[in-house]
Coordinates of C-alpha atoms in Angstrom, one line a residue:
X1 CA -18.4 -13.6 1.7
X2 CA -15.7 -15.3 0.1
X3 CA -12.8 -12.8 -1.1
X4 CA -12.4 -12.1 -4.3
X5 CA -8.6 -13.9 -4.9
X6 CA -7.8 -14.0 -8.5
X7 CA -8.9 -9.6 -8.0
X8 CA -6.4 -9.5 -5.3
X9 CA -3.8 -11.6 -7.5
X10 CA -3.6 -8.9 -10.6
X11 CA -3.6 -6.3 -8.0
X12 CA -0.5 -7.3 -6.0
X13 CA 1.2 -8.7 -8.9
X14 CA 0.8 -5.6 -11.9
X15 CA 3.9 -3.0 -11.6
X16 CA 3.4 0.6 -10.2
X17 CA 6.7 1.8 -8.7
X18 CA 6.0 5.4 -7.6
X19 CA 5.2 8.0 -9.9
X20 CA 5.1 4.7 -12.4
X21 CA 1.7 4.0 -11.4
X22 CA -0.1 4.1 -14.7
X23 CA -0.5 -0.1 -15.1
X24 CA -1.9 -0.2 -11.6
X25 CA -3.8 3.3 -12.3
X26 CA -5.7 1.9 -15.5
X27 CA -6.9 -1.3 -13.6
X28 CA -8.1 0.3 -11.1
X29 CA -10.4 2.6 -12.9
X30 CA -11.5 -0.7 -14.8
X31 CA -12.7 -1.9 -11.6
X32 CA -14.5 0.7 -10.0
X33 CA -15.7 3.1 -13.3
X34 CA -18.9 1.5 -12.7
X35 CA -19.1 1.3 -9.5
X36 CA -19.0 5.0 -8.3
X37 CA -21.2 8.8 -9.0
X38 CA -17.8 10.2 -10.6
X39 CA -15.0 9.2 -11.4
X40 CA -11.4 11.5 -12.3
X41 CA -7.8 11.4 -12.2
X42 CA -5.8 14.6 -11.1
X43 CA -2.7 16.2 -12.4
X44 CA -0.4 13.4 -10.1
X45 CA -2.0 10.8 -11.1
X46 CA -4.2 10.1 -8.4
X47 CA -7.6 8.4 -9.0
X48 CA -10.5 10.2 -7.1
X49 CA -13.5 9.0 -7.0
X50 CA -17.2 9.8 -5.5
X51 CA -20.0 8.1 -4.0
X52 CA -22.6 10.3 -2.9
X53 CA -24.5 9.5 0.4
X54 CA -28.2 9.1 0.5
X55 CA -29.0 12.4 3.2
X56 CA -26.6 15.0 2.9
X57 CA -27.4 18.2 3.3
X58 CA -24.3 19.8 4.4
X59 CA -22.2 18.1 1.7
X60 CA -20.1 16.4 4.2
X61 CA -17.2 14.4 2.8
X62 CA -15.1 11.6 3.6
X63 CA -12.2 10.7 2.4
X64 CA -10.5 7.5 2.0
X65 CA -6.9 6.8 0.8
X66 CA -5.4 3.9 -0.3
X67 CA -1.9 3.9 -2.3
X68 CA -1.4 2.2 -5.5
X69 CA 2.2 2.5 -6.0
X70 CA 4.7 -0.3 -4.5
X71 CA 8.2 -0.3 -3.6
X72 CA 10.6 -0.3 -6.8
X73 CA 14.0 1.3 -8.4
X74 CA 14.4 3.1 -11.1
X75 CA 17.7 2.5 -13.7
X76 CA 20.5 5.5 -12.9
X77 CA 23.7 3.8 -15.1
X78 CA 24.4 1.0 -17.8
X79 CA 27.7 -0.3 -17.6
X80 CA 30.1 -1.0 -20.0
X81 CA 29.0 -4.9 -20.2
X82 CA 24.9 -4.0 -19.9
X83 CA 24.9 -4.5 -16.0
X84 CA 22.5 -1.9 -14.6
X85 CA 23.2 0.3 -11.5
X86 CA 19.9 2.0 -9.7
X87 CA 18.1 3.9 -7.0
X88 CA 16.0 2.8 -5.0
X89 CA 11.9 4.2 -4.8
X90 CA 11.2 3.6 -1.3
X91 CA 12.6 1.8 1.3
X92 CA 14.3 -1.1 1.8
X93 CA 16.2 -3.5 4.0
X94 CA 19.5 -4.1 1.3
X95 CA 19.6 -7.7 2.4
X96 CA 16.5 -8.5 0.9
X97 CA 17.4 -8.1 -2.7
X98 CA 19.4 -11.0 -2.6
X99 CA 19.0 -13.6 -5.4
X100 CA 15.6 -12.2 -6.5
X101 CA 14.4 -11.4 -10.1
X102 CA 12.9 -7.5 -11.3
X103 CA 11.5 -6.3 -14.3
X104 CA 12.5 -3.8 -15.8
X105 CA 9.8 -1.6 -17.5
X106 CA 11.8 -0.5 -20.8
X107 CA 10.6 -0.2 -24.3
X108 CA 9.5 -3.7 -23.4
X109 CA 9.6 -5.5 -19.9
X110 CA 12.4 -7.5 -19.9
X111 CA 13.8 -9.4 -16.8
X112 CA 16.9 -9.6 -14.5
X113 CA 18.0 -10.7 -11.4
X114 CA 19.6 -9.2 -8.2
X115 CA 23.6 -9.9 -8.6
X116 CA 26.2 -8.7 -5.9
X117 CA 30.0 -10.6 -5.2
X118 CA 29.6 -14.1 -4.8
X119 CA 30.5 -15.6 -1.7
X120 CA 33.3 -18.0 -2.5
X121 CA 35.5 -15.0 -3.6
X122 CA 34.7 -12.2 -0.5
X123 CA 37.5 -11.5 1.5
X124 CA 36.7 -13.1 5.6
X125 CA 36.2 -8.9 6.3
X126 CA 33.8 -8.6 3.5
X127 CA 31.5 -12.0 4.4
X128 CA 31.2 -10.3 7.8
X129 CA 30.1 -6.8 6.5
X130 CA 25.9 -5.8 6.1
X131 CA 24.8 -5.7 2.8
X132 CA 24.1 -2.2 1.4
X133 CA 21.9 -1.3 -1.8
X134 CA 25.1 0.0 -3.7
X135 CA 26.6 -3.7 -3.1
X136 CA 24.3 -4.7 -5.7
X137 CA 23.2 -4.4 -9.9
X138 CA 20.5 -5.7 -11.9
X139 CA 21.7 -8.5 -14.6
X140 CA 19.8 -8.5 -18.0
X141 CA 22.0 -11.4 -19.4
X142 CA 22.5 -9.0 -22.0
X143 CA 25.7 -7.1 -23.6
X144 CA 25.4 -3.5 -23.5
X145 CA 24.6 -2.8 -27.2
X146 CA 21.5 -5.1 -26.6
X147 CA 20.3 -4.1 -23.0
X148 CA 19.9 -0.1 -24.9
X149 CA 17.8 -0.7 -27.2
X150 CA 15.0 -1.5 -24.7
X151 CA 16.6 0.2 -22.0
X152 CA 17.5 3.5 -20.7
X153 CA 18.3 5.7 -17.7
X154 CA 15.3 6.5 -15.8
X155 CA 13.1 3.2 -16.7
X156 CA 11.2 2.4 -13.2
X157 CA 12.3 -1.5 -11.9
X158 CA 9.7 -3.6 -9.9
X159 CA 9.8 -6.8 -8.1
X160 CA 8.6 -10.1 -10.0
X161 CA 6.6 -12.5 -7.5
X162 CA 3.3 -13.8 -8.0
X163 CA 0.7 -14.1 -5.7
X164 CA -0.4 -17.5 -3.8
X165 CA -2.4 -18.7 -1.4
X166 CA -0.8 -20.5 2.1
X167 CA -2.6 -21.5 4.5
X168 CA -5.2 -19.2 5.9
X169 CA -2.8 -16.2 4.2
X170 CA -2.2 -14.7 0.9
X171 CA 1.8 -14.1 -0.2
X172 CA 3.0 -12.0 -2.8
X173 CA 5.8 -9.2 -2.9
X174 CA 3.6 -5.6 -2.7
X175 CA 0.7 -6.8 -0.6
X176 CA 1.7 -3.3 1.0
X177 CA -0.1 -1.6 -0.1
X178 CA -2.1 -3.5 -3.1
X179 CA -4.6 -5.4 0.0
X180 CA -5.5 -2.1 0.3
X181 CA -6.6 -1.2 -3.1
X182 CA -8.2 -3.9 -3.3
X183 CA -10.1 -3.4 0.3
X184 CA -11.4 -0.2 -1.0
X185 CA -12.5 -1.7 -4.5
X186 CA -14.7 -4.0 -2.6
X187 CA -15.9 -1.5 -0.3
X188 CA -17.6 0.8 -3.1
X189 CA -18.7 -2.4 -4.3
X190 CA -20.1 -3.1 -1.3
X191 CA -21.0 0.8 0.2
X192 CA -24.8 1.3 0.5
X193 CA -27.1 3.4 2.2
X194 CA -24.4 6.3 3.6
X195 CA -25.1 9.7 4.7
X196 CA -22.0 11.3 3.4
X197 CA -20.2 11.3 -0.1
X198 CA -17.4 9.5 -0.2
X199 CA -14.4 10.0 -1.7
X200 CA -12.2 6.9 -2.4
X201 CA -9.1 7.8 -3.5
X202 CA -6.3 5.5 -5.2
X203 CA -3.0 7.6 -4.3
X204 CA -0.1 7.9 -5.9
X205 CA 4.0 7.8 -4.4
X206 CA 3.1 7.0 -0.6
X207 CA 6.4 5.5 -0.5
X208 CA 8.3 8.2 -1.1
X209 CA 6.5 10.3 0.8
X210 CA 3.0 10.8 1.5
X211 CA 2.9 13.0 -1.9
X212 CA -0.5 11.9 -4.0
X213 CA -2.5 12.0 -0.5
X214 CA -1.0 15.5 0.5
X215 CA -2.5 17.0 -3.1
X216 CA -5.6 14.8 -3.0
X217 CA -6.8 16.1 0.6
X218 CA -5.9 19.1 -0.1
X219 CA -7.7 19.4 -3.7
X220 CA -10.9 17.7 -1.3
X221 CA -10.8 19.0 2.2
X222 CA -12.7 16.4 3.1
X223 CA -14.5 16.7 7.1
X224 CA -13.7 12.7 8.1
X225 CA -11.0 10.5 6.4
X226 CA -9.7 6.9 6.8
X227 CA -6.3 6.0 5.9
X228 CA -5.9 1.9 4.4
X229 CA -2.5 0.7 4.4
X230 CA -0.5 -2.3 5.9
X231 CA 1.0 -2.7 9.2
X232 CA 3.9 -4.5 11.0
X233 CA 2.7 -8.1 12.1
X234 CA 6.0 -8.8 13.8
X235 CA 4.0 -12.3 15.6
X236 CA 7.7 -14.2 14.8
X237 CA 10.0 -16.0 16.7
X238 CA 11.9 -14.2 19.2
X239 CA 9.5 -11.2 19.0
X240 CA 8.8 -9.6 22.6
X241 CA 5.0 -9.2 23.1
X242 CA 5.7 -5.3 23.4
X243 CA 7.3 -5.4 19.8
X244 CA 4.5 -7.5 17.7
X245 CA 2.4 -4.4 16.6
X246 CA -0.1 -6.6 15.0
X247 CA -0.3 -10.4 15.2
X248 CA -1.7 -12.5 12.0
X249 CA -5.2 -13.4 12.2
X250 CA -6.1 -11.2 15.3
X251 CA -8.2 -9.2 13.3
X252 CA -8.1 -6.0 11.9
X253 CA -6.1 -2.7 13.2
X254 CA -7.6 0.6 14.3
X255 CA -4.7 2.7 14.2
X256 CA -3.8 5.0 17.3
X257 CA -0.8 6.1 16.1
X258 CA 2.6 5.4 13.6
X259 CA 5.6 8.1 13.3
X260 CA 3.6 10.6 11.3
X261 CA -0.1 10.5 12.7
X262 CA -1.9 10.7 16.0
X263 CA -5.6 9.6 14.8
X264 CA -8.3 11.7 16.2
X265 CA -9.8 10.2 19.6
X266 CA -12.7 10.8 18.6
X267 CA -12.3 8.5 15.4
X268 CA -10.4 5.7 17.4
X269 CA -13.3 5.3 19.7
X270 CA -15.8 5.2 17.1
X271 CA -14.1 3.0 15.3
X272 CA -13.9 1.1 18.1
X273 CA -17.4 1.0 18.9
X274 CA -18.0 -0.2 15.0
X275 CA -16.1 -2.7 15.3
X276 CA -17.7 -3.7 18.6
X277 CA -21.3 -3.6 17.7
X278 CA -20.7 -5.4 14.4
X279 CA -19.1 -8.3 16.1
X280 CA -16.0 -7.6 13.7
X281 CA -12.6 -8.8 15.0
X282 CA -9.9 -5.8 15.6
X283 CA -7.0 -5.3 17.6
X284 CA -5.3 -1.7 18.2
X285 CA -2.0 -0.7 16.4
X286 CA 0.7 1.8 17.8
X287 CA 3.5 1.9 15.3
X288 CA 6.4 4.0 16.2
X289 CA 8.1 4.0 12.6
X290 CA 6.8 4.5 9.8
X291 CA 3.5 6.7 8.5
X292 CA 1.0 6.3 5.4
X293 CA -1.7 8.7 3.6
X294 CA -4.1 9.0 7.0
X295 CA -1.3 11.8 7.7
X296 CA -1.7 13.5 4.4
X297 CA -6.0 12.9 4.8
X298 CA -6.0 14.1 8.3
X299 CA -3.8 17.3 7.7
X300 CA -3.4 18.2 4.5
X301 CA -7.6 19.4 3.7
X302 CA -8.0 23.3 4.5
X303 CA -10.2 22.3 7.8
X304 CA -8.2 19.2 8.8
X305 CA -10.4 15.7 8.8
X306 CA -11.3 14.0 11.9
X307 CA -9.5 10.7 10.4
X308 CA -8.1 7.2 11.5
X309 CA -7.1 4.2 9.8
X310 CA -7.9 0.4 9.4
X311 CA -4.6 -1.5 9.2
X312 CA -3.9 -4.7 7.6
X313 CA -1.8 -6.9 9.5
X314 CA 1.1 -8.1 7.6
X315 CA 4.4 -10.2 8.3
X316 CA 7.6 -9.1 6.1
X317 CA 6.8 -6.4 5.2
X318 CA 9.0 -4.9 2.5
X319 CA 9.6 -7.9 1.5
X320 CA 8.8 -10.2 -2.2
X321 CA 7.0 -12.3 0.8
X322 CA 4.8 -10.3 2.4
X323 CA 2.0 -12.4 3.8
X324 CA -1.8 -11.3 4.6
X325 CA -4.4 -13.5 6.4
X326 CA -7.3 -13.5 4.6
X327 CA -10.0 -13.1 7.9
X328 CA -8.1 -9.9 8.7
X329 CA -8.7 -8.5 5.0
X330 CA -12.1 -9.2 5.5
X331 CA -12.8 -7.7 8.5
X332 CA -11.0 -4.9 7.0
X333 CA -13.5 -4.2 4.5
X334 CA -16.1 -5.0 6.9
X335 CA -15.0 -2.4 9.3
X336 CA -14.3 0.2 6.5
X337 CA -18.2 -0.1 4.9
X338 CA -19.9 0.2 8.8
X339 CA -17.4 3.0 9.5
X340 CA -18.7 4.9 6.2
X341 CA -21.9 4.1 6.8
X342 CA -22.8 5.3 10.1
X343 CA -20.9 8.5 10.7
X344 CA -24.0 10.9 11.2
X345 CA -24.7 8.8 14.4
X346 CA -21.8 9.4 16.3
X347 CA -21.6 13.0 18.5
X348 CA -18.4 14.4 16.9
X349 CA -17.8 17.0 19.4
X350 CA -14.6 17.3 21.5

């Protein structure tokens, strides 16, 4: 089954900074409205959805979470000759914002770039220093009189980078977490025949904390949940075999553990075992930094959720380049459908 690229394209490329997310938000109800039993948005912002399971007597749910939003900025000062100041929404390696372009989501989206002190008049201390976030402002080419009537303190920034294809891979800035949105579009596409209702949810501000999955599983309490998000592909040069993570087109990643999770056993084995009988390529993931919503699923439900994750491989992460192989997306949503649809044959006791 070829993947669905020019989907995957308006996904990764349509602005959603956190608690921004209504762009992304409206898309994805456009996509899966007619795809699912029910279909609401909660007081967040997050989009929750149902797909009841064919023999389900004891209304067991799953739940699976998949964040919409993306890394971004939001505008905290206009100076005196229209050059913005900002915060950041989520994290990110200062470096990186070097010489790239942002929209800024005003009255209308207008563009700027990235500016800092050019190089030819630093000080020899200064060339030597590590870039930090405050280092830099946001250039409109505008005068101030002009940059306020579109724009004002609090107008959310994203990155401007389209997606394209290289190689085996996909490239665009907010692959994380926008593969994953797109993995669980085509799963409920895809999702027949399962026992229990499923509850795919489109979460809101994972990268500033875990919050839309935190309300969502608790408004659900679901019994099983699966997290989708992106992982660390560090398969670069000079990388130690103990500090890849992931490698690119290995497969996708059954997470064990990350900073803020330690999946159930019980889940990693079965997942395992999916994976296994399905002839569907995987490789495990233990990532010491660094959490997404399978914490918020697996904890945050009155009863807890026997939960894991499928991980998607990616290199550069927080980066405008982040880079997906396209056999590890689909194994991804491979993995997530047989998952969903064969948890009443697995013994769930510890």
């Amino acid at each position: 089954m070829a993947l669905n690229i020019p989907l995957l394209k308006n996904i990764c490329e349509i602005a959603g900074a956190p608690g921004f997310e209504k762009r992304i938000r409206d898309l994805v109800i456009q996509e899966v409205s007619s795809l699912v039993d029910e279909l609401s948005i909660d007081n967040m912002g997050n989009v929750i959805t149902i797909k009841k399971g064919v023999n389900n007597p004891e209304h067991k749910k799953v739940m699976v979470a998949a964040h919409m939003d993306e890394i971004g900025f939001i505008v905290s000062h206009i100076d005196d000759n229209g050059f913005l100041r900002f915060q950041t929404l989520g994290g990110f390696d200062p470096k990186t914002l070097t010489a790239q372009r942002v929209i800024v989501h005003g009255k209308k989206d207008v563009i700027g770039v990235m500016g800092s002190k050019p190089i030819h008049v630093m000080t020899a201390e200064e060339r030597t220093k590590v870039a930090k976030t405050a280092d830099y402002f946001i250039d409109l080419g505008m005068p101030k009189e002009e940059v306020e009537k579109v724009v004002s303190i609090g107008d959310p920034i994203t990155r401007e980078r389209e997606l394209i294809e290289m190689g085996n891979c996909v490239n665009c800035k907010s692959i994380d977490n926008r593969v994953s949105v797109f993995i669980l579009i085509e799963a409920l596409r895809n999702l027949k025949n399962h026992p229990y209702d499923v509850y795919g949810v489109f979460t809101v501000q994972e990268e500033v904390g875990l919050r839309g999955a935190n309300v969502s599983a608790h408004t659900i309490n679901p019994d099983f949940g699966f997290g989708l998000d992106t992982t660390i592909a560090f398969d670069l040069p000079g990388a130690q075999p103990h500090e890849m993570v992931t490698e690119l087109g290995k497969g996708t990643a059954i997470k064990i553990l990350d900073a803020s999770t330690i999946c159930d056993y019980r889940m990693v084995a079965y997942m395992k075992e999916i994976a296994i009988k399905n002839d569907i390529k995987w490789q495990p993931e233990i990532l010491v930094a660094g959490g997404t919503d399978t914490a918020g699923v697996q904890r945050m439900g009155k009863n807890g959720a026997i939960s894991g994750a499928v991980s998607i491989p990616t290199r550069h992460l927080h980066q405008v380049i982040e880079m997906a192989s396209k056999d590890d997306i689909q194994a991804s949503i491979d993995l997530l459908i047989a998952c969903l649809a064969n948890l009443d044959q697995y013994d769930w006791s510890h």
